[in-house]
Amino acid sequence: MLKWMAAALMLADHIGLYFAYLLPVPVTMALRLLGRLAFPIFAYYTAFGFLRTSNRLRYFSRMLVFGILTQVMFYAAHKITGSYTFMNVILTFTLSILFLELSETSGKCIREILNKKTEDVYLRIGGRDILAYGKTATAFILAAAILGMIAILLLEYRYPTDYGIFGILSVWLFYLFLKNMKTIRLYENKRRYIFFILSFLALNLAWAVEKIFLFNGNLIWSLMEIFSVLGLFLLIIDKPRKKPGRFEKYFFYVFYPVHITLLMFLCPIIS
């Protein structure tokens, strides 16, 4: 239910984006504000999927393929219609999955280095056991993982996808709070849930400041992003469930590029 609600909110956001010139300003702002609630829900599900999947490589590959196909659709629609386009959020989530894997590898390496034992250790990376010959080799793996995380953030800074660095760090924040919990539902630990909301708010404020002072972003639109914090309260309605069926699993990968591409074609026709 929660994911379907997020899809509806996302649709409202993109209607406000592509038809802003036809709609009254208050209506446009209302649609865009509603759309802010969608991103944290999808970020939550990305971290949730990373923790739950039995095959992270397949999860990453599926996200990458749909991200590339989506970008091809956006570029083709832009060339035909001249409508506004952007680097899609599926690519953001693709990089987020890679970032989470590197983060998890870094944590494992740090724990092994701090371990008093000196014999060879196995590190589980990407679903496979990798033999690290002593703490020196583990330190090299740690350095490589940290450099990989930095490289992803630099890549996002230079060639930003939708939501950029903020998007990747949002998924990472969900991962950090979800990975050690007995259940996946944030609201079952109220103190932890409140701390998470404050952390997400701080991240939103940092992103708003970055856009305003580093990229000369519009003050009102930049501060509107903070409204996404309210999307966290929607997680209260999330309930334990079985893994989604094939239709539900792939519907959202398809819905995202299709509805935006249709809006891109409708935009010049209606105008």
CSV table of C-alpha atoms in Angstrom, one decimal:
chain,number,residue,atom,x,y,z
A,1,MET,CA,0.0,0.0,0.0
A,2,LEU,CA,2.8,2.4,1.0
A,3,LYS,CA,4.6,2.0,-2.3
A,4,TRP,CA,1.4,2.6,-4.3
A,5,MET,CA,0.8,5.8,-2.3
A,6,ALA,CA,4.3,6.9,-3.1
A,7,ALA,CA,3.7,6.3,-6.8
A,8,ALA,CA,0.6,8.5,-6.7
A,9,LEU,CA,2.5,11.3,-4.9
A,10,MET,CA,5.3,11.0,-7.4
A,11,LEU,CA,2.7,11.4,-10.3
A,12,ALA,CA,1.3,14.5,-8.6
A,13,ASP,CA,4.8,16.0,-8.3
A,14,HIS,CA,5.6,15.4,-12.0
A,15,ILE,CA,2.3,16.8,-13.1
A,16,GLY,CA,3.2,20.0,-11.2
A,17,LEU,CA,6.6,19.9,-12.8
A,18,TYR,CA,5.6,19.6,-16.4
A,19,PHE,CA,2.4,21.6,-16.4
A,20,ALA,CA,3.4,24.4,-14.0
A,21,TYR,CA,2.9,27.0,-16.8
A,22,LEU,CA,-0.8,26.0,-17.1
A,23,LEU,CA,-1.7,25.7,-13.4
A,24,PRO,CA,-2.2,28.4,-10.8
A,25,VAL,CA,0.9,28.9,-8.7
A,26,PRO,CA,-0.7,27.6,-5.5
A,27,VAL,CA,-1.8,24.4,-7.3
A,28,THR,CA,1.7,23.9,-8.7
A,29,MET,CA,3.2,24.4,-5.3
A,30,ALA,CA,0.7,22.0,-3.6
A,31,LEU,CA,1.5,19.3,-6.2
A,32,ARG,CA,5.2,19.7,-5.8
A,33,LEU,CA,5.0,19.7,-2.0
A,34,LEU,CA,3.0,16.4,-2.2
A,35,GLY,CA,5.7,15.0,-4.4
A,36,ARG,CA,8.3,15.7,-1.7
A,37,LEU,CA,6.7,12.9,0.4
A,38,ALA,CA,7.4,10.3,-2.2
A,39,PHE,CA,11.2,10.2,-2.2
A,40,PRO,CA,11.9,9.1,1.4
A,41,ILE,CA,9.4,6.2,0.9
A,42,PHE,CA,11.3,5.0,-2.2
A,43,ALA,CA,14.7,5.6,-0.4
A,44,TYR,CA,13.3,3.4,2.5
A,45,TYR,CA,12.4,0.6,0.1
A,46,THR,CA,15.8,0.8,-1.6
A,47,ALA,CA,17.6,0.2,1.7
A,48,PHE,CA,14.9,-2.3,2.7
A,49,GLY,CA,15.5,-4.3,-0.6
A,50,PHE,CA,19.3,-4.2,-0.1
A,51,LEU,CA,18.9,-5.7,3.4
A,52,ARG,CA,16.3,-8.3,2.4
A,53,THR,CA,17.4,-9.5,-1.0
A,54,SER,CA,19.2,-12.9,-1.3
A,55,ASN,CA,21.2,-11.8,-4.3
A,56,ARG,CA,22.5,-8.2,-4.1
A,57,LEU,CA,24.3,-8.5,-7.4
A,58,ARG,CA,21.1,-9.3,-9.2
A,59,TYR,CA,19.3,-6.4,-7.3
A,60,PHE,CA,22.0,-4.0,-8.4
A,61,SER,CA,22.0,-5.3,-12.0
A,62,ARG,CA,18.3,-5.0,-12.3
A,63,MET,CA,18.3,-1.4,-11.0
A,64,LEU,CA,21.2,-0.5,-13.3
A,65,VAL,CA,19.5,-1.9,-16.4
A,66,PHE,CA,16.2,-0.1,-15.7
A,67,GLY,CA,18.1,3.1,-14.9
A,68,ILE,CA,19.9,3.0,-18.3
A,69,LEU,CA,16.7,2.2,-20.2
A,70,THR,CA,14.8,5.0,-18.4
A,71,GLN,CA,17.5,7.5,-19.3
A,72,VAL,CA,17.4,6.4,-22.9
A,73,MET,CA,13.6,6.9,-22.9
A,74,PHE,CA,14.0,10.4,-21.3
A,75,TYR,CA,16.6,11.4,-23.8
A,76,ALA,CA,14.6,10.2,-26.8
A,77,ALA,CA,11.5,12.0,-25.5
A,78,HIS,CA,13.5,15.2,-25.0
A,79,LYS,CA,15.0,15.1,-28.5
A,80,ILE,CA,11.5,14.7,-30.0
A,81,THR,CA,9.5,17.1,-27.8
A,82,GLY,CA,12.0,19.5,-26.4
A,83,SER,CA,10.5,18.9,-22.9
A,84,TYR,CA,12.6,19.2,-19.8
A,85,THR,CA,14.6,16.1,-18.8
A,86,PHE,CA,17.0,15.1,-16.1
A,87,MET,CA,19.1,12.2,-14.8
A,88,ASN,CA,16.6,9.7,-13.4
A,89,VAL,CA,16.3,8.7,-9.8
A,90,ILE,CA,16.7,4.9,-10.6
A,91,LEU,CA,20.3,5.7,-11.4
A,92,THR,CA,20.5,7.4,-8.0
A,93,PHE,CA,19.3,4.3,-6.3
A,94,THR,CA,21.7,2.2,-8.4
A,95,LEU,CA,24.6,4.2,-7.1
A,96,SER,CA,23.1,4.0,-3.6
A,97,ILE,CA,23.1,0.2,-3.7
A,98,LEU,CA,26.8,0.2,-4.6
A,99,PHE,CA,27.4,2.8,-1.9
A,100,LEU,CA,25.7,0.6,0.7
A,101,GLU,CA,27.8,-2.5,-0.3
A,102,LEU,CA,31.0,-0.5,0.0
A,103,SER,CA,29.8,0.9,3.4
A,104,GLU,CA,29.1,-2.5,4.7
A,105,THR,CA,32.4,-3.8,3.5
A,106,SER,CA,34.2,-0.9,5.3
A,107,GLY,CA,32.4,-1.7,8.5
A,108,LYS,CA,33.4,-5.4,8.3
A,109,CYS,CA,37.0,-4.5,7.6
A,110,ILE,CA,37.1,-2.1,10.6
A,111,ARG,CA,35.7,-4.7,12.9
A,112,GLU,CA,38.3,-7.3,11.7
A,113,ILE,CA,41.2,-4.8,12.1
A,114,LEU,CA,40.1,-4.0,15.6
A,115,ASN,CA,39.8,-7.8,16.4
A,116,LYS,CA,42.7,-9.0,18.5
A,117,LYS,CA,43.0,-12.1,16.3
A,118,THR,CA,45.7,-11.9,13.7
A,119,GLU,CA,45.0,-15.0,11.5
A,120,ASP,CA,43.6,-14.8,8.0
A,121,VAL,CA,39.9,-13.8,7.9
A,122,TYR,CA,37.0,-14.2,5.5
A,123,LEU,CA,35.1,-11.1,4.5
A,124,ARG,CA,31.6,-11.6,3.0
A,125,ILE,CA,31.5,-9.1,0.1
A,126,GLY,CA,28.7,-9.0,-2.4
A,127,GLY,CA,27.3,-12.3,-1.2
A,128,ARG,CA,30.7,-14.1,-1.5
A,129,ASP,CA,33.3,-15.0,1.1
A,130,ILE,CA,36.6,-13.3,0.2
A,131,LEU,CA,39.8,-14.4,2.0
A,132,ALA,CA,41.8,-11.5,3.3
A,133,TYR,CA,45.4,-12.6,4.3
A,134,GLY,CA,45.8,-10.9,7.6
A,135,LYS,CA,45.1,-7.4,8.7
A,136,THR,CA,47.3,-5.7,6.1
A,137,ALA,CA,45.1,-7.1,3.3
A,138,THR,CA,42.0,-6.2,5.2
A,139,ALA,CA,43.3,-2.6,5.5
A,140,PHE,CA,43.8,-2.4,1.8
A,141,ILE,CA,40.3,-3.6,1.2
A,142,LEU,CA,39.1,-1.0,3.7
A,143,ALA,CA,41.0,1.7,1.9
A,144,ALA,CA,39.6,0.6,-1.5
A,145,ALA,CA,36.0,0.6,-0.1
A,146,ILE,CA,36.3,4.1,1.4
A,147,LEU,CA,37.9,5.4,-1.8
A,148,GLY,CA,35.0,3.8,-3.7
A,149,MET,CA,32.4,5.6,-1.5
A,150,ILE,CA,34.2,8.9,-2.0
A,151,ALA,CA,34.4,8.3,-5.8
A,152,ILE,CA,30.6,7.8,-5.9
A,153,LEU,CA,29.9,11.0,-4.1
A,154,LEU,CA,32.4,12.9,-6.3
A,155,LEU,CA,30.7,11.4,-9.4
A,156,GLU,CA,27.3,12.6,-8.1
A,157,TYR,CA,28.7,16.0,-7.5
A,158,ARG,CA,30.1,16.3,-11.0
A,159,TYR,CA,27.3,14.6,-12.8
A,160,PRO,CA,24.3,14.7,-10.5
A,161,THR,CA,21.4,12.3,-10.9
A,162,ASP,CA,18.0,13.2,-9.5
A,163,TYR,CA,18.4,14.1,-5.8
A,164,GLY,CA,22.2,13.7,-6.2
A,165,ILE,CA,24.4,13.3,-3.1
A,166,PHE,CA,21.4,13.9,-0.9
A,167,GLY,CA,19.6,10.9,-2.4
A,168,ILE,CA,22.5,8.5,-1.9
A,169,LEU,CA,23.0,9.7,1.7
A,170,SER,CA,19.3,9.4,2.4
A,171,VAL,CA,19.3,5.7,1.4
A,172,TRP,CA,22.5,5.2,3.4
A,173,LEU,CA,20.8,6.8,6.5
A,174,PHE,CA,17.9,4.4,6.1
A,175,TYR,CA,20.3,1.5,5.9
A,176,LEU,CA,22.2,2.5,9.0
A,177,PHE,CA,19.0,2.7,11.0
A,178,LEU,CA,17.4,-0.5,9.6
A,179,LYS,CA,20.3,-2.9,9.6
A,180,ASN,CA,20.5,-3.6,13.3
A,181,MET,CA,16.8,-3.5,14.1
A,182,LYS,CA,14.9,-6.7,15.0
A,183,THR,CA,12.1,-5.6,12.6
A,184,ILE,CA,12.2,-3.4,9.6
A,185,ARG,CA,9.5,-1.0,11.0
A,186,LEU,CA,11.1,2.2,12.2
A,187,TYR,CA,8.2,3.2,14.4
A,188,GLU,CA,8.5,0.2,16.8
A,189,ASN,CA,11.4,1.9,18.5
A,190,LYS,CA,10.1,5.4,19.2
A,191,ARG,CA,13.4,6.9,20.5
A,192,ARG,CA,15.3,5.5,17.5
A,193,TYR,CA,12.5,6.7,15.2
A,194,ILE,CA,12.7,10.3,16.6
A,195,PHE,CA,16.5,10.4,16.3
A,196,PHE,CA,16.2,9.2,12.7
A,197,ILE,CA,13.7,11.9,11.9
A,198,LEU,CA,16.0,14.5,13.3
A,199,SER,CA,18.9,13.1,11.3
A,200,PHE,CA,16.9,13.1,8.1
A,201,LEU,CA,15.9,16.7,8.8
A,202,ALA,CA,19.5,17.7,9.3
A,203,LEU,CA,20.4,16.1,6.0
A,204,ASN,CA,17.6,18.0,4.3
A,205,LEU,CA,18.7,21.3,5.8
A,206,ALA,CA,22.3,20.6,4.6
A,207,TRP,CA,21.1,19.9,1.1
A,208,ALA,CA,19.0,23.1,1.1
A,209,VAL,CA,22.0,25.2,2.2
A,210,GLU,CA,24.1,23.5,-0.5
A,211,LYS,CA,21.6,24.4,-3.2
A,212,ILE,CA,21.1,27.9,-2.1
A,213,PHE,CA,24.8,28.9,-1.4
A,214,LEU,CA,26.8,26.7,-3.8
A,215,PHE,CA,24.4,26.4,-6.7
A,216,ASN,CA,22.4,29.7,-6.3
A,217,GLY,CA,19.2,27.7,-6.1
A,218,ASN,CA,15.8,29.4,-5.6
A,219,LEU,CA,15.3,29.9,-1.9
A,220,ILE,CA,11.6,28.8,-1.8
A,221,TRP,CA,12.1,25.7,-3.9
A,222,SER,CA,15.2,24.7,-2.0
A,223,LEU,CA,13.5,25.0,1.4
A,224,MET,CA,10.4,23.1,0.0
A,225,GLU,CA,12.6,19.9,0.0
A,226,ILE,CA,12.5,20.0,3.8
A,227,PHE,CA,8.8,19.0,3.5
A,228,SER,CA,10.0,15.5,2.6
A,229,VAL,CA,10.6,14.9,6.3
A,230,LEU,CA,6.9,14.5,6.7
A,231,GLY,CA,7.1,11.5,4.3
A,232,LEU,CA,8.8,9.6,7.2
A,233,PHE,CA,5.5,9.6,9.2
A,234,LEU,CA,3.9,7.7,6.3
A,235,LEU,CA,6.2,4.8,7.2
A,236,ILE,CA,4.0,4.2,10.2
A,237,ILE,CA,1.4,2.5,8.0
A,238,ASP,CA,4.0,0.1,6.6
A,239,LYS,CA,3.3,-3.5,7.7
A,240,PRO,CA,5.3,-6.8,7.6
A,241,ARG,CA,4.7,-8.6,4.3
A,242,LYS,CA,6.0,-11.3,2.1
A,243,LYS,CA,8.3,-10.5,-0.8
A,244,PRO,CA,6.4,-8.7,-3.6
A,245,GLY,CA,5.1,-10.7,-6.5
A,246,ARG,CA,6.7,-10.4,-10.0
A,247,PHE,CA,4.0,-7.9,-11.1
A,248,GLU,CA,4.5,-5.5,-8.1
A,249,LYS,CA,8.3,-5.9,-8.3
A,250,TYR,CA,8.5,-4.7,-11.9
A,251,PHE,CA,5.5,-2.4,-12.0
A,252,PHE,CA,7.3,0.5,-10.3
A,253,TYR,CA,10.4,0.1,-12.5
A,254,VAL,CA,8.1,0.5,-15.5
A,255,PHE,CA,5.7,3.1,-14.1
A,256,TYR,CA,8.4,5.6,-13.4
A,257,PRO,CA,9.8,6.1,-16.9
A,258,VAL,CA,6.5,5.5,-18.7
A,259,HIS,CA,4.5,8.2,-16.8
A,260,ILE,CA,7.3,10.8,-17.1
A,261,THR,CA,7.7,10.1,-20.8
A,262,LEU,CA,4.0,10.5,-21.4
A,263,LEU,CA,4.0,13.8,-19.6
A,264,MET,CA,6.9,14.9,-21.7
A,265,PHE,CA,4.9,14.2,-24.9
A,266,LEU,CA,1.7,15.7,-23.5
A,267,CYS,CA,3.4,18.9,-22.4
A,268,PRO,CA,3.9,20.4,-25.9
A,269,ILE,CA,0.6,19.0,-27.2
A,270,ILE,CA,-1.4,20.7,-24.5
A,271,SER,CA,0.5,23.9,-24.7
